[in-house]
Short mmCIF file of C-alpha atoms in Angstrom, two decimals:
data_model
loop_
_atom_site.label_atom_id
_atom_site.label_comp_id
_atom_site.label_asym_id
_atom_site.label_seq_id
_atom_site.Cartn_x
_atom_site.Cartn_y
_atom_site.Cartn_z
CA UNK A 24 71.54 -78.17 220.02
CA UNK A 25 70.44 -80.37 223.00
CA UNK A 26 67.26 -79.63 225.00
CA UNK A 27 67.50 -77.67 228.24
CA UNK A 28 67.90 -79.69 231.46
CA UNK A 29 65.91 -78.94 234.68
CA UNK A 30 68.97 -77.36 236.23
CA UNK A 31 69.37 -75.18 233.37
CA UNK A 32 65.74 -74.25 233.65
CA UNK A 33 66.24 -73.29 237.30
CA UNK A 34 69.23 -71.12 236.53
CA UNK A 35 67.58 -69.29 233.67
CA UNK A 36 65.13 -67.06 235.58
CA UNK A 37 67.81 -65.29 237.64
CA UNK A 38 69.59 -64.61 234.52
CA UNK A 39 66.39 -63.26 233.10
CA UNK A 40 65.84 -61.18 236.23
CA UNK A 41 69.31 -59.77 236.03
CA UNK A 42 68.68 -58.90 232.49
CA UNK A 43 65.45 -57.16 233.51
CA UNK A 44 67.26 -55.10 236.14
CA UNK A 45 69.79 -54.06 233.64
CA UNK A 46 67.09 -53.07 231.27
CA UNK A 47 65.32 -50.88 233.91
CA UNK A 48 68.52 -49.06 234.78
CA UNK A 49 69.20 -48.59 231.19
CA UNK A 50 65.71 -47.20 230.75
CA UNK A 51 66.18 -44.87 233.68
CA UNK A 52 69.43 -43.76 232.27
CA UNK A 53 67.86 -43.35 228.90
CA UNK A 54 64.97 -41.36 230.45
CA UNK A 55 67.46 -39.12 232.23
CA UNK A 56 69.31 -38.65 229.01
CA UNK A 57 66.04 -37.91 227.28
CA UNK A 58 65.15 -35.39 229.97
CA UNK A 59 68.50 -33.71 229.61
CA UNK A 60 68.14 -33.70 225.89
CA UNK A 61 64.62 -32.30 226.25
CA UNK A 62 65.89 -29.63 228.62
CA UNK A 63 68.73 -28.88 226.23
CA UNK A 64 66.27 -28.79 223.38
CA UNK A 65 63.99 -26.55 225.49
CA UNK A 66 66.89 -24.26 226.25
CA UNK A 67 67.69 -24.09 222.56
CA UNK A 68 64.04 -23.69 221.63
CA UNK A 69 63.31 -20.77 223.97
CA UNK A 70 65.66 -18.29 222.25
CA UNK A 71 64.48 -19.53 218.90
CA UNK A 72 60.88 -19.06 220.03
CA UNK A 73 61.63 -15.58 221.39
CA UNK A 74 63.46 -14.80 218.15
CA UNK A 75 60.52 -16.09 216.15
CA UNK A 76 58.13 -14.04 218.34
CA UNK A 77 60.27 -10.94 217.85
CA UNK A 78 60.44 -11.67 214.16
CA UNK A 79 56.69 -12.23 214.09
CA UNK A 80 56.11 -8.96 215.97
CA UNK A 81 58.41 -7.21 213.55
CA UNK A 82 56.53 -8.74 210.65
CA UNK A 83 53.22 -7.70 212.20
CA UNK A 84 54.53 -4.16 212.69
CA UNK A 85 55.76 -4.14 209.12
CA UNK A 86 52.39 -5.50 208.03
CA UNK A 87 50.60 -2.74 209.98
CA UNK A 88 52.89 -0.11 208.45
CA UNK A 89 52.42 -1.66 205.02
CA UNK A 90 48.66 -1.65 205.54
CA UNK A 91 48.76 1.98 206.67
CA UNK A 92 50.93 2.84 203.67
CA UNK A 93 48.56 0.88 201.47
CA UNK A 94 45.64 2.87 202.90
CA UNK A 95 47.49 6.13 202.32
CA UNK A 96 48.36 5.04 198.81
CA UNK A 97 44.74 4.04 198.23
CA UNK A 98 43.56 7.44 199.45
CA UNK A 99 46.24 9.14 197.39
CA UNK A 100 45.19 7.05 194.40
CA UNK A 101 41.58 8.09 194.92
CA UNK A 102 42.66 11.73 195.09
CA UNK A 103 44.75 11.30 191.95
CA UNK A 104 41.89 9.54 190.19
CA UNK A 105 39.57 12.40 191.19
CA UNK A 106 42.13 14.95 189.98
CA UNK A 107 42.60 12.94 186.79
CA UNK A 108 38.86 12.83 186.21
CA UNK A 109 38.64 16.56 186.90
CA UNK A 110 41.57 17.15 184.54
CA UNK A 111 39.85 15.00 181.94
CA UNK A 112 36.66 17.00 182.37
CA UNK A 113 38.61 20.26 182.14
CA UNK A 114 40.52 18.87 179.17
CA UNK A 115 37.27 17.93 177.46
CA UNK A 116 35.85 21.38 178.20
CA UNK A 117 39.05 23.04 176.93
CA UNK A 118 39.06 20.80 173.86
CA UNK A 119 35.41 21.61 173.18
CA UNK A 120 36.10 25.34 173.59
CA UNK A 121 39.20 25.13 171.40
CA UNK A 122 37.24 23.17 168.79
CA UNK A 123 34.50 25.81 168.85
CA UNK A 124 37.05 28.62 168.54
CA UNK A 125 38.83 26.71 165.78
CA UNK A 126 35.58 26.24 163.85
CA UNK A 127 34.68 29.90 164.35
CA UNK A 128 38.17 30.97 163.24
CA UNK A 129 38.02 28.61 160.26
CA UNK A 130 34.62 30.03 159.27
CA UNK A 131 35.96 33.57 159.69
CA UNK A 132 39.01 32.68 157.60
CA UNK A 133 36.79 31.21 154.90
CA UNK A 134 34.68 34.39 154.82
CA UNK A 135 37.82 36.54 154.78
CA UNK A 136 39.32 34.34 152.07
CA UNK A 137 36.20 34.68 149.93
CA UNK A 138 36.27 38.45 150.41
CA UNK A 139 39.92 38.53 149.42
CA UNK A 140 39.21 36.39 146.36
CA UNK A 141 36.38 38.74 145.39
CA UNK A 142 38.65 41.75 145.92
CA UNK A 143 41.41 40.10 143.89
CA UNK A 144 38.94 39.30 141.12
CA UNK A 145 37.67 42.90 141.15
CA UNK A 146 41.21 44.29 141.16
CA UNK A 147 42.18 41.94 138.32
CA UNK A 148 39.20 43.13 136.30
CA UNK A 149 40.09 46.75 137.06
CA UNK A 150 43.67 46.08 136.06
CA UNK A 151 42.57 44.52 132.79
CA UNK A 152 40.24 47.49 132.19
CA UNK A 153 43.06 49.93 132.98
CA UNK A 154 45.40 48.03 130.68
CA UNK A 155 42.85 48.16 127.87
CA UNK A 156 42.25 51.85 128.51
CA UNK A 157 46.00 52.50 128.68
CA UNK A 158 46.51 50.66 125.40
CA UNK A 159 43.69 52.63 123.81
CA UNK A 160 45.15 55.86 125.21
CA UNK A 161 48.57 54.92 123.91
CA UNK A 162 47.21 54.22 120.47
CA UNK A 163 45.22 57.47 120.59
CA UNK A 164 48.33 59.35 121.69
CA UNK A 165 50.36 57.80 118.90
CA UNK A 166 47.63 58.74 116.41
CA UNK A 167 47.43 62.28 117.83
CA UNK A 168 51.21 62.60 117.70
CA UNK A 169 51.16 61.42 114.10
CA UNK A 170 48.49 63.91 113.25
CA UNK A 171 50.40 66.64 115.09
CA UNK A 172 53.58 65.79 113.22
CA UNK A 173 51.69 65.94 109.95
CA UNK A 174 50.06 69.24 110.95
CA UNK A 175 53.41 70.70 112.03
CA UNK A 176 54.96 69.60 108.78
CA UNK A 177 52.13 71.26 106.86
CA UNK A 178 52.43 74.41 109.00
CA UNK A 179 56.17 74.51 108.52
CA UNK A 180 55.72 74.16 104.77
CA UNK A 181 53.02 76.82 104.82
CA UNK A 182 55.18 79.18 106.92
CA UNK A 183 58.14 78.61 104.63
CA UNK A 184 55.92 79.33 101.67
CA UNK A 185 54.52 82.46 103.36
CA UNK A 186 57.97 83.64 104.35
CA UNK A 187 59.18 83.23 100.79
CA UNK A 188 56.10 85.05 99.56
CA UNK A 189 56.48 87.86 102.15
CA UNK A 190 60.14 88.15 101.34
CA UNK A 191 59.29 88.46 97.71
CA UNK A 192 56.63 91.08 98.46
CA UNK A 193 58.97 92.91 100.82
CA UNK A 194 61.76 92.98 98.30
CA UNK A 195 59.34 94.28 95.67
CA UNK A 196 58.00 96.96 98.02
CA UNK A 197 61.48 98.02 99.01
CA UNK A 198 62.53 98.24 95.42
CA UNK A 199 59.53 100.39 94.67
CA UNK A 200 60.19 102.57 97.73
CA UNK A 201 63.81 103.01 96.79
CA UNK A 202 62.83 103.98 93.29
CA UNK A 203 60.42 106.55 94.67
CA UNK A 204 63.06 107.82 97.08
CA UNK A 205 65.52 108.20 94.27
CA UNK A 206 62.91 110.15 92.34
CA UNK A 207 62.11 112.58 95.15
CA UNK A 208 65.61 112.79 96.62
CA UNK A 209 66.62 115.98 94.71
CA UNK A 210 63.49 117.72 95.87
CA UNK A 211 64.08 116.58 99.46
CA UNK A 212 67.65 117.76 99.32
CA UNK A 213 66.59 121.27 98.26
CA UNK A 214 63.85 121.40 100.87
CA UNK A 215 66.26 120.17 103.50
CA UNK A 216 68.80 122.81 102.62
CA UNK A 217 66.14 125.51 102.72
CA UNK A 218 64.91 124.30 106.10
CA UNK A 219 68.43 124.15 107.39
CA UNK A 220 69.17 127.75 106.39
CA UNK A 221 65.85 128.88 107.85
CA UNK A 222 66.45 127.24 111.20
CA UNK A 223 70.04 128.50 111.26
CA UNK A 224 68.91 132.06 110.71
CA UNK A 225 66.31 131.75 113.44
CA UNK A 226 68.96 130.52 115.83
CA UNK A 227 71.16 133.47 115.05
CA UNK A 228 68.22 135.74 115.75
CA UNK A 229 67.95 134.21 119.19
CA UNK A 230 71.68 134.66 119.70
CA UNK A 231 72.48 130.97 119.46
CA UNK A 232 75.29 129.33 117.59
CA UNK A 233 74.16 126.18 115.77
CA UNK A 234 77.61 124.63 116.29
CA UNK A 235 77.19 124.91 120.08
CA UNK A 236 74.07 122.80 120.00
#
């Protein structure tokens, strides 16, 4: 490339000036475009800002409601904790009372159980005594029955012997009586006939017929 000539050096500034003018217009145009873009951006930003403000207000309202709910929940939690503590205290008191009643009932049951065991022991001893006495009574009854049977057998033998003896005596007495009756019968017959005639005559004297009587 050859060096610039003086003429060329004279012509260069206007060209540079023209280039500068073009650059200024371009800058103005660019500034106008930037302003338009800024306005457009501002127009777009305003609704977004309002939307963000509304959203922020909504969030703040939700935060206030959440805080109020949190406060209510905290108060409710305190009430529940107080009720729980009261219930625990009541539960401890009830448990202590139930434990006391349980111990008292257990002690009473132990005393009652010992009494029952003593009664059972006494009843068992009485039963054993009654069984011994019943066995002794049974043996005594069997012995008495044996003795009674022996006595009855002896009495029966004695009665049979006495009956035989009485029968023998009776037969002998009857034989003797019959012999005596046979001996006195003729005399009785005569006396009877005499009495009969006497009584018959007396009846006739009174006007009575012996056959009518």
